[in-house]
Tab-separated table of N, CA and C and ligand atoms in Angstrom:
chain	number	residue	atom	x	y	z
A	127	MET	N	0.875	-1.157	-0.031
A	127	MET	CA	-0.049	0.002	-0.061
A	127	MET	C	0.784	1.209	0.006
A	128	ASP	N	0.490	2.176	-0.805
A	128	ASP	CA	1.380	3.454	-0.956
A	128	ASP	C	0.659	4.555	-0.038
A	129	PHE	N	1.237	5.706	-0.235
A	129	PHE	CA	0.575	6.882	0.518
A	129	PHE	C	-0.784	7.176	0.049
A	130	ALA	N	-1.094	7.118	-1.076
A	130	ALA	CA	-2.311	7.414	-1.715
A	130	ALA	C	-3.396	6.372	-1.054
A	131	ALA	N	-3.091	5.086	-0.992
A	131	ALA	CA	-3.946	4.041	-0.463
A	131	ALA	C	-4.046	4.415	1.008
A	132	ALA	N	-3.121	4.886	1.709
A	132	ALA	CA	-3.194	5.077	3.108
A	132	ALA	C	-4.083	6.315	3.332
A	133	VAL	N	-4.016	7.223	2.465
A	133	VAL	CA	-4.976	8.581	2.610
A	133	VAL	C	-6.348	8.141	2.348
A	134	SER	N	-6.555	7.222	1.458
A	134	SER	CA	-7.901	6.689	0.992
A	134	SER	C	-8.509	5.996	2.196
A	135	THR	N	-7.632	5.136	2.890
A	135	THR	CA	-8.106	4.360	4.116
A	135	THR	C	-8.438	5.226	5.304
A	136	VAL	N	-7.759	6.379	5.373
A	136	VAL	CA	-8.083	7.331	6.544
A	136	VAL	C	-9.302	7.813	6.169
A	137	ALA	N	-9.585	8.346	4.852
A	137	ALA	CA	-10.812	8.945	4.496
A	137	ALA	C	-12.033	8.007	4.799
A	138	THR	N	-11.823	6.636	4.693
A	138	THR	CA	-12.806	5.688	4.921
A	138	THR	C	-13.182	5.711	6.501
A	139	ALA	N	-12.111	5.768	7.208
A	139	ALA	CA	-12.176	5.757	8.666
A	139	ALA	C	-13.000	7.085	9.141
A	140	VAL	N	-12.563	8.148	8.639
A	140	VAL	CA	-13.302	9.434	8.925
A	140	VAL	C	-14.743	9.357	8.577
A	141	GLY	N	-14.999	8.777	7.382
A	141	GLY	CA	-16.346	8.633	6.874
A	141	GLY	C	-17.103	7.877	8.003
A	142	ILE	N	-16.566	6.807	8.439
A	142	ILE	CA	-17.289	5.856	9.387
A	142	ILE	C	-17.612	6.651	10.637
A	143	VAL	N	-16.608	7.505	11.136
A	143	VAL	CA	-16.883	8.255	12.505
A	143	VAL	C	-17.894	9.365	12.230
A	144	LYS	N	-17.926	9.951	10.986
A	144	LYS	CA	-18.967	10.932	10.680
A	144	LYS	C	-20.345	10.266	10.689
A	145	ASP	N	-20.399	8.966	10.069
A	145	ASP	CA	-21.796	8.338	10.125
A	145	ASP	C	-22.105	8.134	11.497
A	146	LEU	N	-21.304	7.730	12.337
A	146	LEU	CA	-21.558	7.426	13.792
A	146	LEU	C	-22.021	8.553	14.581
A	147	ARG	N	-21.513	9.698	14.182
A	147	ARG	CA	-21.933	10.940	14.917
A	147	ARG	C	-23.351	11.288	14.526
A	148	GLY	N	-23.658	10.996	13.263
A	148	GLY	CA	-24.988	11.443	12.613
A	148	GLY	C	-26.087	10.445	13.220
A	149	ILE	N	-25.708	9.375	13.520
A	149	ILE	CA	-26.752	8.320	14.007
A	149	ILE	C	-26.521	7.715	15.284
A	150	GLU	N	-25.611	8.327	16.015
A	150	GLU	CA	-25.326	7.703	17.384
A	150	GLU	C	-26.436	7.422	18.252
A	151	GLN	N	-27.605	8.318	18.324
A	151	GLN	CA	-28.615	8.128	19.211
A	151	GLN	C	-29.404	6.823	18.799
A	152	GLY	N	-29.387	6.652	17.485
A	152	GLY	CA	-30.315	5.351	17.005
A	152	GLY	C	-29.537	4.164	17.204
A	153	LEU	N	-28.390	4.087	17.609
A	153	LEU	CA	-27.576	2.752	17.676
A	153	LEU	C	-27.676	2.071	18.984
A	154	ASP	N	-27.764	0.934	19.074
A	154	ASP	CA	-27.765	0.329	20.367
A	154	ASP	C	-26.252	0.001	20.585
A	155	LYS	N	-26.063	-0.580	21.837
A	155	LYS	CA	-24.633	-0.809	22.402
A	155	LYS	C	-23.888	-1.741	21.366
A	156	ALA	N	-24.524	-2.862	20.817
A	156	ALA	CA	-23.981	-3.864	20.078
A	156	ALA	C	-23.542	-3.180	18.656
A	157	GLU	N	-24.516	-2.322	18.058
A	157	GLU	CA	-24.175	-1.753	16.797
A	157	GLU	C	-22.981	-0.857	16.840
A	158	MET	N	-22.949	-0.011	18.118
A	158	MET	CA	-21.907	0.909	18.409
A	158	MET	C	-20.562	0.218	18.375
A	159	LYS	N	-20.593	-0.942	19.209
A	159	LYS	CA	-19.356	-1.694	19.148
A	159	LYS	C	-18.831	-2.232	17.975
A	160	ALA	N	-19.767	-2.694	17.046
A	160	ALA	CA	-19.490	-3.253	15.743
A	160	ALA	C	-18.779	-2.124	14.804
A	161	ARG	N	-19.369	-0.996	15.113
A	161	ARG	CA	-18.962	0.220	14.220
A	161	ARG	C	-17.418	0.696	14.693
A	162	LEU	N	-17.294	0.690	16.092
A	162	LEU	CA	-15.847	0.822	16.620
A	162	LEU	C	-14.940	-0.037	16.214
A	163	ALA	N	-15.342	-1.320	16.042
A	163	ALA	CA	-14.424	-2.460	15.603
A	163	ALA	C	-13.934	-2.174	14.212
A	164	GLU	N	-14.955	-1.716	13.440
A	164	GLU	CA	-14.711	-1.343	12.162
A	164	GLU	C	-13.717	-0.177	11.923
A	165	ILE	N	-13.832	0.791	12.776
A	165	ILE	CA	-12.817	1.799	12.767
A	165	ILE	C	-11.554	1.428	13.107
A	166	LEU	N	-11.440	0.660	14.311
A	166	LEU	CA	-10.144	0.069	14.741
A	166	LEU	C	-9.467	-0.732	13.725
A	167	SER	N	-10.249	-1.502	12.824
A	167	SER	CA	-9.695	-2.422	11.875
A	167	SER	C	-9.167	-1.464	10.729
A	168	THR	N	-9.956	-0.435	10.521
A	168	THR	CA	-9.449	0.457	9.294
A	168	THR	C	-8.215	1.283	9.780
A	169	LEU	N	-8.112	1.669	11.067
A	169	LEU	CA	-6.956	2.337	11.541
A	169	LEU	C	-5.880	1.422	11.583
A	170	ALA	N	-6.006	0.148	11.768
A	170	ALA	CA	-4.828	-0.738	11.831
A	170	ALA	C	-4.419	-1.021	10.382
A	171	ASP	N	-5.248	-0.877	9.385
A	171	ASP	CA	-4.853	-1.027	8.017
A	171	ASP	C	-4.022	0.357	7.745
A	172	VAL	N	-4.442	1.461	8.287
A	172	VAL	CA	-3.585	2.706	7.955
A	172	VAL	C	-2.392	2.648	8.469
A	173	LYS	N	-2.425	2.102	9.908
A	173	LYS	CA	-0.888	1.933	10.446
A	173	LYS	C	0.077	1.043	9.584
A	174	MET	N	-0.451	-0.043	9.107
A	174	MET	CA	0.274	-0.867	8.199
A	174	MET	C	0.669	-0.223	6.965
A	175	ALA	N	-0.175	0.442	6.390
A	175	ALA	CA	0.067	1.155	5.153
A	175	ALA	C	1.185	2.248	5.322
A	176	LEU	N	1.069	2.861	6.443
A	176	LEU	CA	2.101	4.042	6.800
A	176	LEU	C	3.419	3.271	7.121
A	177	ILE	N	3.505	2.386	7.763
A	177	ILE	CA	4.688	1.518	7.917
A	177	ILE	C	5.305	1.089	6.633
A	178	GLU	N	4.552	0.553	5.772
A	178	GLU	CA	5.033	0.242	4.374
A	178	GLU	C	5.463	1.274	3.603
A	179	ALA	N	4.779	2.400	3.834
A	179	ALA	CA	5.159	3.713	2.930
A	179	ALA	C	6.418	4.212	3.504
A	180	GLN	N	6.586	4.170	4.758
A	180	GLN	CA	7.799	4.557	5.438
A	180	GLN	C	9.098	3.914	4.994
A	181	GLU	N	8.942	2.471	4.881
A	181	GLU	CA	9.922	1.659	4.377
A	181	GLU	C	10.156	1.816	2.934
A	182	GLU	N	9.154	1.999	2.256
A	182	GLU	CA	9.517	2.349	0.592
A	182	GLU	C	10.202	3.762	0.693
A	183	SER	N	9.778	4.723	1.501
A	183	SER	CA	10.552	5.935	1.373
A	183	SER	C	11.912	5.884	1.839
A	184	ARG	N	12.336	5.091	2.782
A	184	ARG	CA	13.671	4.807	3.094
A	184	ARG	C	14.492	4.103	2.144
A	185	GLU	N	13.832	3.170	1.267
A	185	GLU	CA	14.557	2.552	0.295
A	185	GLU	C	14.870	3.524	-0.712
A	186	LYS	N	13.834	4.344	-1.026
A	186	LYS	CA	14.113	5.297	-2.157
A	186	LYS	C	15.211	6.330	-1.720
A	187	GLU	N	15.167	6.707	-0.346
A	187	GLU	CA	16.272	7.627	-0.077
A	187	GLU	C	17.722	6.994	-0.188
A	188	ALA	N	17.675	5.633	0.148
A	188	ALA	CA	18.974	5.024	0.146
A	188	ALA	C	19.450	4.896	-1.435
A	189	GLU	N	18.437	4.660	-2.265
A	189	GLU	CA	18.722	4.617	-3.850
A	189	GLU	C	19.122	6.003	-4.350
A	190	ILE	N	18.571	7.041	-3.938
A	190	ILE	CA	19.154	8.459	-4.255
A	190	ILE	C	20.428	8.573	-3.672
A	191	GLU	N	20.850	8.258	-2.463
A	191	GLU	CA	22.092	8.238	-2.001
A	191	GLU	C	23.054	7.659	-2.696
A	192	ARG	N	22.677	6.381	-3.229
A	192	ARG	CA	23.646	5.463	-4.043
A	192	ARG	C	23.836	6.207	-5.424
A	193	LEU	N	22.695	6.734	-5.908
A	193	LEU	CA	22.845	7.386	-7.212
A	193	LEU	C	23.758	8.569	-7.052
A	194	ARG	N	23.649	9.283	-6.020
A	194	ARG	CA	24.522	10.576	-5.859
A	194	ARG	C	25.902	10.200	-5.861
A	195	GLY	N	26.223	9.065	-5.088
A	195	GLY	CA	27.659	8.777	-4.904
A	195	GLY	C	28.056	8.403	-6.247
A	196	SER	N	27.289	7.559	-7.071
A	196	SER	CA	27.599	7.135	-8.492
A	196	SER	C	27.855	8.267	-9.395
A	197	PHE	N	27.025	9.466	-9.245
A	197	PHE	CA	27.218	10.613	-10.089
A	197	PHE	C	28.521	11.235	-9.682
A	198	ALA	N	28.788	11.180	-8.378
A	198	ALA	CA	30.095	11.943	-7.974
A	198	ALA	C	31.185	11.358	-8.523
A	199	LEU	N	31.135	9.852	-8.411
A	199	LEU	CA	32.251	9.152	-8.855
A	199	LEU	C	32.410	9.285	-10.537
A	200	LYS	N	31.308	9.327	-11.135
A	200	LYS	CA	31.258	9.494	-12.586
A	200	LYS	C	31.966	10.739	-13.065
A	201	GLU	N	31.960	11.739	-12.450
A	201	GLU	CA	32.553	13.013	-12.640
A	201	GLU	C	33.983	12.853	-12.568
A	202	LYS	N	34.590	11.820	-11.962
A	202	LYS	CA	35.978	11.598	-11.805
A	202	LYS	C	36.512	10.591	-12.889
A	203	THR	N	35.578	10.079	-13.947
A	203	THR	CA	35.982	9.253	-14.811
A	203	THR	C	36.235	9.799	-16.139
A	204	ILE	N	37.050	8.965	-16.900
A	204	ILE	CA	37.480	9.342	-18.301
A	204	ILE	C	37.019	8.160	-19.173
A	205	ARG	N	36.832	8.546	-20.502
A	205	ARG	CA	36.412	7.361	-21.463
A	205	ARG	C	37.792	6.868	-22.066
A	206	PHE	N	37.913	5.639	-22.030
A	206	PHE	CA	39.236	5.088	-22.711
A	206	PHE	C	38.912	3.602	-23.306
A	207	ASN	N	39.233	3.503	-24.549
A	207	ASN	CA	38.877	2.349	-25.310
A	207	ASN	C	37.531	1.858	-25.071
A	208	GLY	N	36.654	2.604	-25.119
A	208	GLY	CA	35.254	2.324	-24.873
A	208	GLY	C	34.730	1.939	-23.545
A	209	PHE	N	35.683	2.192	-22.536
A	209	PHE	CA	35.243	2.038	-21.150
A	209	PHE	C	35.361	3.318	-20.446
A	210	SER	N	34.627	3.278	-19.209
A	210	SER	CA	34.768	4.449	-18.339
A	210	SER	C	35.695	3.984	-17.290
A	211	MET	N	36.844	4.837	-16.965
A	211	MET	CA	37.694	4.574	-16.080
A	211	MET	C	38.069	5.589	-15.047
A	212	LEU	N	38.759	5.324	-13.960
A	212	LEU	CA	39.206	6.358	-13.196
A	212	LEU	C	40.546	6.881	-13.743
A	213	ALA	N	41.096	7.948	-13.422
A	213	ALA	CA	42.321	8.427	-13.970
A	213	ALA	C	43.064	9.088	-12.838
A	214	PHE	N	44.464	9.182	-13.127
A	214	PHE	CA	45.368	9.927	-12.317
A	214	PHE	C	45.156	11.296	-12.589
A	215	GLU	N	45.715	12.221	-11.790
A	215	GLU	CA	45.480	13.695	-11.959
A	215	GLU	C	45.911	14.232	-13.383
A	216	ASP	N	46.981	13.456	-13.970
A	216	ASP	CA	47.381	13.905	-15.414
A	216	ASP	C	46.608	13.330	-16.482
A	217	GLY	N	45.576	12.650	-16.044
A	217	GLY	CA	44.591	11.989	-17.100
A	217	GLY	C	44.932	10.563	-17.622
A	218	THR	N	45.906	10.009	-17.039
A	218	THR	CA	46.275	8.730	-17.277
A	218	THR	C	45.316	7.799	-16.627
A	219	PRO	N	44.862	6.657	-17.485
A	219	PRO	CA	43.807	5.721	-16.917
A	219	PRO	C	44.434	5.002	-15.744
A	220	ARG	N	43.548	4.637	-14.854
A	220	ARG	CA	44.006	4.044	-13.497
A	220	ARG	C	43.105	3.007	-13.227
A	221	GLY	N	43.791	1.837	-12.903
A	221	GLY	CA	43.194	0.471	-12.467
A	221	GLY	C	42.226	-0.215	-13.467
A	222	MET	N	41.181	-0.825	-12.998
A	222	MET	CA	40.235	-1.587	-13.997
A	222	MET	C	39.170	-0.753	-14.395
A	223	PRO	N	38.600	-0.737	-15.725
A	223	PRO	CA	37.441	-0.044	-16.124
A	223	PRO	C	36.196	-0.417	-15.395
A	224	PHE	N	35.103	0.434	-15.490
A	224	PHE	CA	33.924	0.081	-15.022
A	224	PHE	C	33.039	-0.760	-15.841
A	225	CYS	N	32.149	-1.607	-15.595
A	225	CYS	CA	31.335	-2.416	-16.255
A	225	CYS	C	30.402	-1.391	-17.217
A	226	PRO	N	30.625	-1.473	-18.424
A	226	PRO	CA	29.637	-0.714	-19.303
A	226	PRO	C	28.082	-1.148	-19.155
A	227	ARG	N	27.806	-2.356	-18.961
A	227	ARG	CA	26.377	-2.830	-18.824
A	227	ARG	C	25.910	-2.178	-17.623
A	228	CYS	N	26.543	-2.323	-16.588
A	228	CYS	CA	26.039	-1.730	-15.273
A	228	CYS	C	25.823	-0.313	-15.291
A	229	GLU	N	26.839	0.426	-15.898
A	229	GLU	CA	26.834	1.859	-16.077
A	229	GLU	C	25.796	2.299	-16.889
A	230	THR	N	25.418	1.601	-18.121
A	230	THR	CA	24.398	2.122	-19.005
A	230	THR	C	22.943	1.676	-18.496
A	231	VAL	N	22.899	0.478	-17.914
A	231	VAL	CA	21.568	-0.066	-17.561
A	231	VAL	C	21.112	0.335	-16.138
A	232	ASP	N	22.006	0.212	-15.230
A	232	ASP	CA	21.765	0.522	-13.915
A	232	ASP	C	22.234	1.804	-13.262
A	233	GLY	N	22.996	2.415	-14.037
A	233	GLY	CA	23.513	3.747	-13.744
A	233	GLY	C	24.498	3.766	-12.487
A	234	VAL	N	25.077	2.492	-12.308
A	234	VAL	CA	26.156	2.387	-11.272
A	234	VAL	C	27.577	2.101	-11.912
A	235	LEU	N	28.493	2.434	-11.111
A	235	LEU	CA	29.836	2.140	-11.584
A	235	LEU	C	30.367	0.968	-10.710
A	236	ILE	N	30.605	-0.216	-11.463
A	236	ILE	CA	31.204	-1.306	-10.803
A	236	ILE	C	32.517	-1.709	-11.476
A	237	HIS	N	33.544	-1.851	-10.893
A	237	HIS	CA	34.824	-2.010	-11.417
A	237	HIS	C	34.866	-3.552	-11.879
A	238	LEU	N	35.290	-3.759	-13.157
A	238	LEU	CA	35.576	-5.188	-13.512
A	238	LEU	C	36.523	-5.742	-12.683
A	239	ALA	N	36.559	-7.223	-12.779
A	239	ALA	CA	37.617	-7.881	-12.053
A	239	ALA	C	38.211	-8.811	-13.033
A	240	ASP	N	39.445	-9.256	-12.878
A	240	ASP	CA	40.030	-10.296	-13.716
A	240	ASP	C	39.237	-11.578	-13.632
A	241	ALA	N	39.037	-12.289	-14.776
A	241	ALA	CA	38.457	-13.607	-14.788
A	241	ALA	C	39.553	-14.530	-15.549
A	242	ARG	N	38.974	-15.747	-15.853
A	242	ARG	CA	39.900	-16.714	-16.608
A	242	ARG	C	40.437	-16.135	-17.866
A	243	GLY	N	41.762	-16.518	-18.234
A	243	GLY	CA	42.213	-16.190	-19.450
A	243	GLY	C	42.302	-14.648	-19.435
A	244	SER	N	42.158	-14.010	-20.497
A	244	SER	CA	42.349	-12.546	-20.553
A	244	SER	C	40.999	-11.815	-20.417
A	245	ASP	N	39.891	-12.536	-20.106
A	245	ASP	CA	38.648	-11.966	-19.887
A	245	ASP	C	38.666	-11.222	-18.583
A	246	CYS	N	37.561	-10.337	-18.438
A	246	CYS	CA	37.132	-9.658	-17.240
A	246	CYS	C	35.737	-9.982	-17.013
A	247	LEU	N	35.366	-9.915	-15.553
A	247	LEU	CA	34.006	-10.167	-15.266
A	247	LEU	C	33.545	-9.011	-14.393
A	248	CYS	N	32.236	-8.813	-14.562
A	248	CYS	CA	31.602	-7.824	-13.609
A	248	CYS	C	31.156	-8.578	-12.532
A	249	PRO	N	31.557	-8.171	-11.264
A	249	PRO	CA	31.072	-8.968	-10.042
A	249	PRO	C	29.857	-8.768	-9.726
A	250	GLN	N	29.124	-7.704	-10.281
A	250	GLN	CA	27.646	-7.404	-10.026
A	250	GLN	C	26.654	-8.105	-10.985
A	251	CYS	N	26.897	-7.904	-12.315
A	251	CYS	CA	25.800	-8.540	-13.272
A	251	CYS	C	26.451	-9.688	-14.017
A	252	LYS	N	27.775	-9.988	-13.730
A	252	LYS	CA	28.378	-11.336	-14.280
A	252	LYS	C	28.727	-11.246	-15.726
A	253	ALA	N	28.515	-10.138	-16.295
A	253	ALA	CA	28.900	-9.968	-17.653
A	253	ALA	C	30.412	-10.078	-17.998
A	254	THR	N	30.942	-10.572	-19.077
A	254	THR	CA	32.335	-10.923	-19.322
A	254	THR	C	32.663	-10.055	-20.548
A	255	TYR	N	33.911	-9.456	-20.341
A	255	TYR	CA	34.565	-8.686	-21.555
A	255	TYR	C	35.922	-9.181	-21.760
A	256	SER	N	36.224	-9.127	-23.143
A	256	SER	CA	37.659	-9.422	-23.474
A	256	SER	C	38.293	-8.110	-23.841
A	257	ARG	N	39.603	-8.224	-24.240
A	257	ARG	CA	40.357	-7.142	-24.637
A	257	ARG	C	40.122	-5.859	-23.689
A	258	VAL	N	40.335	-5.987	-22.412
A	258	VAL	CA	39.906	-4.935	-21.477
A	258	VAL	C	41.082	-4.267	-21.106
A	259	PRO	N	41.218	-3.035	-21.239
A	259	PRO	CA	42.359	-2.169	-20.808
A	259	PRO	C	42.704	-2.267	-19.316
A	260	ARG	N	43.925	-2.641	-18.816
A	260	ARG	CA	44.212	-2.756	-17.315
A	260	ARG	C	45.343	-1.860	-17.024
A	261	TYR	N	45.187	-1.143	-16.006
A	261	TYR	CA	46.256	-0.210	-15.670
A	261	TYR	C	46.570	-0.268	-14.078
A	262	LEU	N	47.712	0.329	-13.753
A	262	LEU	CA	47.976	0.198	-12.407
A	262	LEU	C	46.956	1.018	-11.362
A	263	TRP	N	46.751	0.645	-10.209
A	263	TRP	CA	45.872	1.379	-9.419
A	263	TRP	C	46.715	2.400	-8.663
A	264	GLU	N	47.932	2.214	-8.375
A	264	GLU	CA	48.808	3.157	-7.706
A	264	GLU	C	50.143	3.426	-8.563
A	265	ARG	N	50.831	4.448	-8.459
A	265	ARG	CA	52.195	4.536	-9.138
A	265	ARG	C	53.014	5.496	-8.132
B	110	ZN	ZN1	28.141	-5.222	-14.610
């Protein structure tokens, strides 16, 4: 349930309370109890909806933070032989390139890792690449 559904459920609860106020004198004790139980059940639904919405909101905040970090890192990259790479201050490529698939599809920068032979493997999406430029991390 999202925020819109939670708001709709609250509106339902408010509607029930308004109905009760309008007809409270005509209700017997059992009817009043039934209506109160209905309100409590609706409010419990609202509570669950808000907890779920809060969790969704936290996940979205974490995703925004991850993307911000990725954008900040992307500003430090250069293009080299078709790959995005980190660079030393003089513009020389540094270390392993980033996975082109993860960069394009997911918007994240994941360093490739050495795989068997001359191939490289993305530890995130498991894509493999050949003829990958490799440079020193430090010098
Ligand atoms: Zn990847």
